[in-house]
Structure formats: structure tokens, C-alpha cells
CSV table of C-alpha atoms in Angstrom, one decimal:
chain,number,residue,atom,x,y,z
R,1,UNK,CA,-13.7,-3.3,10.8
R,2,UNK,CA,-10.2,-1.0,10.9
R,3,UNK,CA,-10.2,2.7,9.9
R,4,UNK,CA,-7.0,4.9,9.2
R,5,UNK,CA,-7.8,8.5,9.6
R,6,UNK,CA,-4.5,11.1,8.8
R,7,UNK,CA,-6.4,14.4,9.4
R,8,UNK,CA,-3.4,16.5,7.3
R,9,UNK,CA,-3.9,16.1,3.8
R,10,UNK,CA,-1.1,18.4,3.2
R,11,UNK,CA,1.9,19.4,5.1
R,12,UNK,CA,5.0,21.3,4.6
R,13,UNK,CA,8.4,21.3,6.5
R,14,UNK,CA,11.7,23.1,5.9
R,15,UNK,CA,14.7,21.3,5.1
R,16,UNK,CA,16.7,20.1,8.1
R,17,UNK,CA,13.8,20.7,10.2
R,18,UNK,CA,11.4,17.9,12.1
R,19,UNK,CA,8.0,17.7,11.2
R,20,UNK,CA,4.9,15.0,12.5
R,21,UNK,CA,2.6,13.4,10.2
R,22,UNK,CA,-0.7,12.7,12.4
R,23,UNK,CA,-2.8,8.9,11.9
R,24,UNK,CA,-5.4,7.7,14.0
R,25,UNK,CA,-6.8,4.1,13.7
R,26,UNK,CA,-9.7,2.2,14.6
R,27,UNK,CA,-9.5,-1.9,15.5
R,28,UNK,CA,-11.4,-4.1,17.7
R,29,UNK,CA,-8.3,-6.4,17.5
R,30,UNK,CA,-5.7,-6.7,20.2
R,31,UNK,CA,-2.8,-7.6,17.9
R,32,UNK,CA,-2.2,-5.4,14.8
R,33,UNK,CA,0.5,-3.8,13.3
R,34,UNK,CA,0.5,-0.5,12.1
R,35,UNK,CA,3.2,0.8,9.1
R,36,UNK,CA,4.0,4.2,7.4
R,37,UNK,CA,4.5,3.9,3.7
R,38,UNK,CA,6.1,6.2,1.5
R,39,UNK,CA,5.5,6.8,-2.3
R,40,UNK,CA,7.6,9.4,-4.2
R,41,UNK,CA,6.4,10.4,-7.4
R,42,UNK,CA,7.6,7.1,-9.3
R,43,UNK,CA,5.1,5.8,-7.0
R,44,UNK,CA,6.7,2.7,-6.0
R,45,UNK,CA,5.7,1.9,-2.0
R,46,UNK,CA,8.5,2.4,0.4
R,47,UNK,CA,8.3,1.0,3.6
R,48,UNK,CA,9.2,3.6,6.1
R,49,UNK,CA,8.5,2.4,9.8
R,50,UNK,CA,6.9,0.0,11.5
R,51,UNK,CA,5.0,-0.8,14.7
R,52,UNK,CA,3.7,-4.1,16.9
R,53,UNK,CA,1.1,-3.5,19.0
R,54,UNK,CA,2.0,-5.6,21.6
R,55,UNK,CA,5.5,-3.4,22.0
R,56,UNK,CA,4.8,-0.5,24.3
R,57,UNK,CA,8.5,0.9,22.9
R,58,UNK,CA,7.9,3.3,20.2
R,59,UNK,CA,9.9,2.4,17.0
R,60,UNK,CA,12.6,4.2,15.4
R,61,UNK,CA,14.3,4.0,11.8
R,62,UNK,CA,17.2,6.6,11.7
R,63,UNK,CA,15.7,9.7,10.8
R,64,UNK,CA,12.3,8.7,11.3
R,65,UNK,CA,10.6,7.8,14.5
R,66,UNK,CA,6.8,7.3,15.4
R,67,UNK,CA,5.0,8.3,18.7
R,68,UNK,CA,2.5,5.4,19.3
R,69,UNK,CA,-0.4,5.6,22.0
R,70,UNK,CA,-2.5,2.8,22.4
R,71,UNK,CA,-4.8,4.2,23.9
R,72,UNK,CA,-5.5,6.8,22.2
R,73,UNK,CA,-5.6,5.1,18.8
R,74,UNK,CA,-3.2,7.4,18.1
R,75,UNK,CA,0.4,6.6,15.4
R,76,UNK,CA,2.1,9.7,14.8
R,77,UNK,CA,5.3,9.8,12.2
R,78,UNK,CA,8.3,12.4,13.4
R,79,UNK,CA,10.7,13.1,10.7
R,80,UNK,CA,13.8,14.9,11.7
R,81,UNK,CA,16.3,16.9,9.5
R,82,UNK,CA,14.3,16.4,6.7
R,83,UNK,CA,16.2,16.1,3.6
R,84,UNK,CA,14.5,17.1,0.0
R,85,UNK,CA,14.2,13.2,-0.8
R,86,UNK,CA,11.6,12.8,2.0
R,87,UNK,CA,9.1,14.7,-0.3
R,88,UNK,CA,6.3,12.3,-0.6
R,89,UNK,CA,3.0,11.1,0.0
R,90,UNK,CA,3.2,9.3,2.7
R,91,UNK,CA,0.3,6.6,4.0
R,92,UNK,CA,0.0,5.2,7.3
R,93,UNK,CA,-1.6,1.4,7.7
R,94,UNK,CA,-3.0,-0.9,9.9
R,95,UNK,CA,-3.0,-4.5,9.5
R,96,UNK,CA,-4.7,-6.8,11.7
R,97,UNK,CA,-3.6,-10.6,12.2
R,98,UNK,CA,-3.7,-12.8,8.9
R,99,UNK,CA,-5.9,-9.9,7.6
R,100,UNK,CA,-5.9,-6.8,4.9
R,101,UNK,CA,-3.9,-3.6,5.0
R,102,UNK,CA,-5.8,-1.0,5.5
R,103,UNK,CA,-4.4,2.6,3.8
R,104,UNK,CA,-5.3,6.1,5.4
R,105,UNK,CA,-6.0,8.9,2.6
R,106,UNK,CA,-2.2,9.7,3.0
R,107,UNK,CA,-0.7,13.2,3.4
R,108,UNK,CA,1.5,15.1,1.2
R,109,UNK,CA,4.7,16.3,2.1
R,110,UNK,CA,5.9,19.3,1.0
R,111,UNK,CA,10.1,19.9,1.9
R,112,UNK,CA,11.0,23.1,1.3
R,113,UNK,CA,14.4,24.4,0.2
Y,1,UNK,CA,11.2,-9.0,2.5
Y,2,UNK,CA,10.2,-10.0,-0.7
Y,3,UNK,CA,10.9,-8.1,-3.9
Y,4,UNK,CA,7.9,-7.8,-6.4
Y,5,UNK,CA,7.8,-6.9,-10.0
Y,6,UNK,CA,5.2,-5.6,-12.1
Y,7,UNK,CA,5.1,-6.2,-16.1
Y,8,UNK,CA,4.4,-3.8,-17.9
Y,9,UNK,CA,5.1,-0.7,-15.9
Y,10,UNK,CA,2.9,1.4,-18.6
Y,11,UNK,CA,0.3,0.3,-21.1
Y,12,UNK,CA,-2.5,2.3,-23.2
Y,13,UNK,CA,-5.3,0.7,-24.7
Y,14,UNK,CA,-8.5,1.4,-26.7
Y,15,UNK,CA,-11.7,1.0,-25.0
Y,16,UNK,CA,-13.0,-2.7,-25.7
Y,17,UNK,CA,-9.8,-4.7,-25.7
Y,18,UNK,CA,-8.4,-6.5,-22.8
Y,19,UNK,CA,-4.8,-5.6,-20.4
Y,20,UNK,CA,-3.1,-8.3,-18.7
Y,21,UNK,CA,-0.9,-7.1,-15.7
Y,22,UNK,CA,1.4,-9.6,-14.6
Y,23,UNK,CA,2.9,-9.3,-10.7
Y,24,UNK,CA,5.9,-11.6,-10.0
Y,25,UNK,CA,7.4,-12.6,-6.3
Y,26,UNK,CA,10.9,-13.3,-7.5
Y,27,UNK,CA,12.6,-14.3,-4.2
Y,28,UNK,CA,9.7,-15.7,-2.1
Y,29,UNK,CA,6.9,-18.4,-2.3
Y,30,UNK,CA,3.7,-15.8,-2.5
Y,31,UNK,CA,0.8,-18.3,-1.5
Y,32,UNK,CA,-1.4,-15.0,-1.4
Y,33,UNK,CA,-0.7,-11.6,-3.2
Y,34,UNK,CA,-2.8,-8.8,-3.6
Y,35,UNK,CA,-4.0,-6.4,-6.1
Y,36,UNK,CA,-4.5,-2.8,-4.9
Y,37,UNK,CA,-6.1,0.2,-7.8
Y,38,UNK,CA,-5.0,3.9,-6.8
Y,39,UNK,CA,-6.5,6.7,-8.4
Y,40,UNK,CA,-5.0,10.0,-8.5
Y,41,UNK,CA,-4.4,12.1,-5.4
Y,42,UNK,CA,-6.3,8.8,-3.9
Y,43,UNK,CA,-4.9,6.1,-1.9
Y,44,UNK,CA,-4.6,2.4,-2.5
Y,45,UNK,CA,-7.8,0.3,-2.5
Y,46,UNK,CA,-8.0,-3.3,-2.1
Y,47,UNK,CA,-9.6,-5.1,-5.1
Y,48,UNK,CA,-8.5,-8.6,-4.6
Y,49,UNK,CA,-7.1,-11.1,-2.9
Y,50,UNK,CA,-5.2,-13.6,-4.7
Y,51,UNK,CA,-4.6,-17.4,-3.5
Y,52,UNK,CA,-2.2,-19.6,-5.6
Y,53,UNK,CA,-4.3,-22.1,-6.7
Y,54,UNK,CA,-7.6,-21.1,-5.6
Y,55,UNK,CA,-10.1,-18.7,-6.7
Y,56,UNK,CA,-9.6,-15.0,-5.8
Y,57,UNK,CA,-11.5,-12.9,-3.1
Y,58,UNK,CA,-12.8,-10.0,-4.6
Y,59,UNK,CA,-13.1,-7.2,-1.9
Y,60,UNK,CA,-17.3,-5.8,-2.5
Y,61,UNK,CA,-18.2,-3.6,-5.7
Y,62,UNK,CA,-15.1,-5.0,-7.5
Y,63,UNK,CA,-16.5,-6.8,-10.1
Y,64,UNK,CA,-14.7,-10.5,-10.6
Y,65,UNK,CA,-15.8,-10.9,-14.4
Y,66,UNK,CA,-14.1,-7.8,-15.3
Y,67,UNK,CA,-10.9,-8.4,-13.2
Y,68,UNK,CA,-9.9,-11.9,-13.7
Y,69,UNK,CA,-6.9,-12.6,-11.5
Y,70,UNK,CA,-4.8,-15.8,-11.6
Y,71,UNK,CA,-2.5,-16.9,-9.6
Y,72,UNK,CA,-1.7,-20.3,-11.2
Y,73,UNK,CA,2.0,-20.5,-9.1
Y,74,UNK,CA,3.5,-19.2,-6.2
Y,75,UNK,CA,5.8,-16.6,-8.0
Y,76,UNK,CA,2.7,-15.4,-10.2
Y,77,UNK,CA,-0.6,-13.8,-9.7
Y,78,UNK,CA,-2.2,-11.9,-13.4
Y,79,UNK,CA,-4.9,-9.4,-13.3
Y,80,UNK,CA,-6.3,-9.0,-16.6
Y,81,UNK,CA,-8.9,-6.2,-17.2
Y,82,UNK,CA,-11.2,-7.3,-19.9
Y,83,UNK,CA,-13.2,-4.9,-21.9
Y,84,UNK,CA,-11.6,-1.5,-20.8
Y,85,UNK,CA,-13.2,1.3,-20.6
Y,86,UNK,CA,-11.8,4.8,-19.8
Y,87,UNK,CA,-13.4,4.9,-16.1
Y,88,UNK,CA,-10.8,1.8,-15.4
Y,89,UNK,CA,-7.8,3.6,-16.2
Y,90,UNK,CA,-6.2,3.5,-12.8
Y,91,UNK,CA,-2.8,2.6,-11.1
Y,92,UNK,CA,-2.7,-0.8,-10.4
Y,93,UNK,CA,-0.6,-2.5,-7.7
Y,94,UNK,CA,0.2,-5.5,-6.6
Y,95,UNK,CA,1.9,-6.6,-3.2
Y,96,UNK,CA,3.0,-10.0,-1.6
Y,97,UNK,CA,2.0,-11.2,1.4
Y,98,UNK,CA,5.2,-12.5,3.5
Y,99,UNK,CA,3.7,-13.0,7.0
Y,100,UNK,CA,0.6,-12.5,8.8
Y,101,UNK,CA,1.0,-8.6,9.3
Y,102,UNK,CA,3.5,-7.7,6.5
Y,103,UNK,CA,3.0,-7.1,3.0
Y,104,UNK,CA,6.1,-5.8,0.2
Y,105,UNK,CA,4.8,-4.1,-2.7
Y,106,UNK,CA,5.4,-4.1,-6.9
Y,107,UNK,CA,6.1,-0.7,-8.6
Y,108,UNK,CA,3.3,-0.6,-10.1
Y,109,UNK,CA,0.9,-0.8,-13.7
Y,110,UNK,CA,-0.3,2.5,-15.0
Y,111,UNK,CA,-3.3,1.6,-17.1
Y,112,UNK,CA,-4.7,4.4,-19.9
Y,113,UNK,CA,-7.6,3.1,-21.6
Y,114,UNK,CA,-8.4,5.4,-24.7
């Protein structure tokens, strides 16, 4: 079975600085993909980043980059310059092949003025 | 991608009735969708997996006579939630499955059962 874990249930960053949102995953499965979601308070889920297993390259989106170690189980989010609009909750996910998403508890994230 | 609807975005009830919650694909052929409840301060938890023409697979303590999904084509799956109560007013989401590891998601039902 997978587990998400995302040990920070609440985090705070100052504007235009970088900040890392933690995620550790369980999976017996070799290929998986793992995802961070954002959802602002109209709740709608926002795709933020994305991961393939299989790619030993971390992943970058703009602003937004992820630190992935296989090994470790481990899929950090790095958010640089933050901007007031990347206030969120934000959930990091695991998907194995042709199976569920599975949803960590999600941390909240505070950007401060 | 896929972009998903959700119709209505808001609905109250009184305890007793029934809720319908439509979830439409409207640019891609959604052979499966899913439906997802989120409580507050809670993240989303898998109630269902719907298959267009097929029975649903309800994940386990989700009750399938309460929840009756339907997902009679492949731009349509329903959830309705039959005799409300206050302990099922949730946010309910659904997504659409697009490949084997990808997933795009509706905005959302808020459900308030009085």
C-alpha cells in the first residue's frame, strides 16, 4: 500500500524568499509518480509539479522546483521568491501505475508580507 | 489535461432529502473518474471509483447505498447522496483520470446538510 507523510502541517515564508515543503512516501512499486497539488482557498486543485520515478533529474516548474531522492523515499517542494499568491495548502501525492492517488495531510503555507 | 466541472458548486439541504452532484469531463473521453470527500483542515479521501458503464468501486467504509455514483457516459459521472444527514456535509470532488499516473481535478461541491 503507498503512504504520503508531509511532517510540516504548517509553514511560513516571507515574501520573495525560498522555502521547502518536506513529503515522504512509501511504495513497493518501481514505477510511480509523485505530484504536488496546490489548493487556495477557493479550493480548486492546482497542479504544481510533477515527478517520474524512473527520471533521476529532479523536476522544475519556474518558480517551483522539487528535490527528489529515491532512496530515501524522500520528495521535497522548493519554492523560490515566493509571491503572496503561493499561499495555500499544498498536498503532495503518489500515484502508482493504473492505480489511486494517494494525498499526504498537506501543509499550510503561510507567505508573509 | 482535461478540464472538469462540477454542478452545483454549493448546495444546502435538510437532513432526509437527497443531493445529486454532477462532475463533467468536457474536453476528454473519462472512461474512469473519481470522487474524492475533503473535510475541513483534512485532505482529500478517495470514496469511489467511477467506470463509465460499469458499476463503481467503492474504496472500504464508504457506504455504496448512500453514495450512488453513475457514470452512464464518458463525459459524466453523478454522485448522489441519498438521505443526508449533517455528518455528510463535506466537500466533494471529483477528478478525471487522463492516463495511468495522472489525474485533473473539478472545483469542487460544497455540501451543507441542515
Amino acid at each position: 500500500a503507498q503512504t504520503v507523510t508531509q511532517s510540516q502541517p504548517e509553514m511560513s515564508v516571507q515574501e520573495a524568499e525560498t522555502v521547502t515543503l518536506s513529503c515522504t512516501y512509501d511504495t513497493s512499486e518501481s514505477d510511480y509518480y509523485l505530484f504536488w497539488y496546490k489548493q487556495p482557498p477557493s479550493r480548486q486543485m492546482i497542479l504544481v509539479i510533477r515527478q517520474e520515478a524512473y527520471k533521476q533529474q529532479n523536476a522544475t516548474e519556474n518558480r517551483f522546483s522539487v528535490n527528489f531522492q529515491k532512496a530515501a523515499k524522500s520528495f521535497s517542494l522548493k519554492i523560490s521568491d515566493s509571491q503572496l499568491g503561493d499561499a495555500a495548502m499544498y498536498f503532495c501525492a503518489s500515484s502508482n501505475y493504473g492505480q489511486n492517488f494517494v494525498f499526504g495531510p498537506g501543509t499550510r503555507l503561510s507567505v508573509l508580507p | 489535461g482535461a478540464v472538469v466541472s462540477q454542478h452545483p458548486s454549493w448546495v444546502i439541504c435538510k437532513s432526509g432529502t437527497s443531493v445529486k452532484i454532477e462532475c463533467r469531463s468536457l474536453d476528454f473521453q473519462a472512461t474512469t473518474m473519481f470522487w474524492y470527500r475533503q473535510f475541513p483542515k483534512q485532505s482529500l479521501m478517495l470514496m469511489a471509483t467511477s467506470n463509465e458503464g460499469s458499476k463503481a468501486t467503492y474504496e472500504q467504509g464508504v457506504e455504496k447505498d448512500k453514495f450512488l455514483i453513475n457514470h452512464a457516459s464518458l463525459t459524466l459521472s453523478t454522485l448522489t447522496v441519498t438521505s443526508a444527514h449533517p455528518e455528510d456535509s463535506s466537500f466533494y470532488i471529483c477528478s478525471v483520470r487522463t492516463s495511468k499516473y495522472e489525474q485533473f481535478f473539478g472545483p469542487g461541491t460544497r455540501l451543507t446538510v441542515l
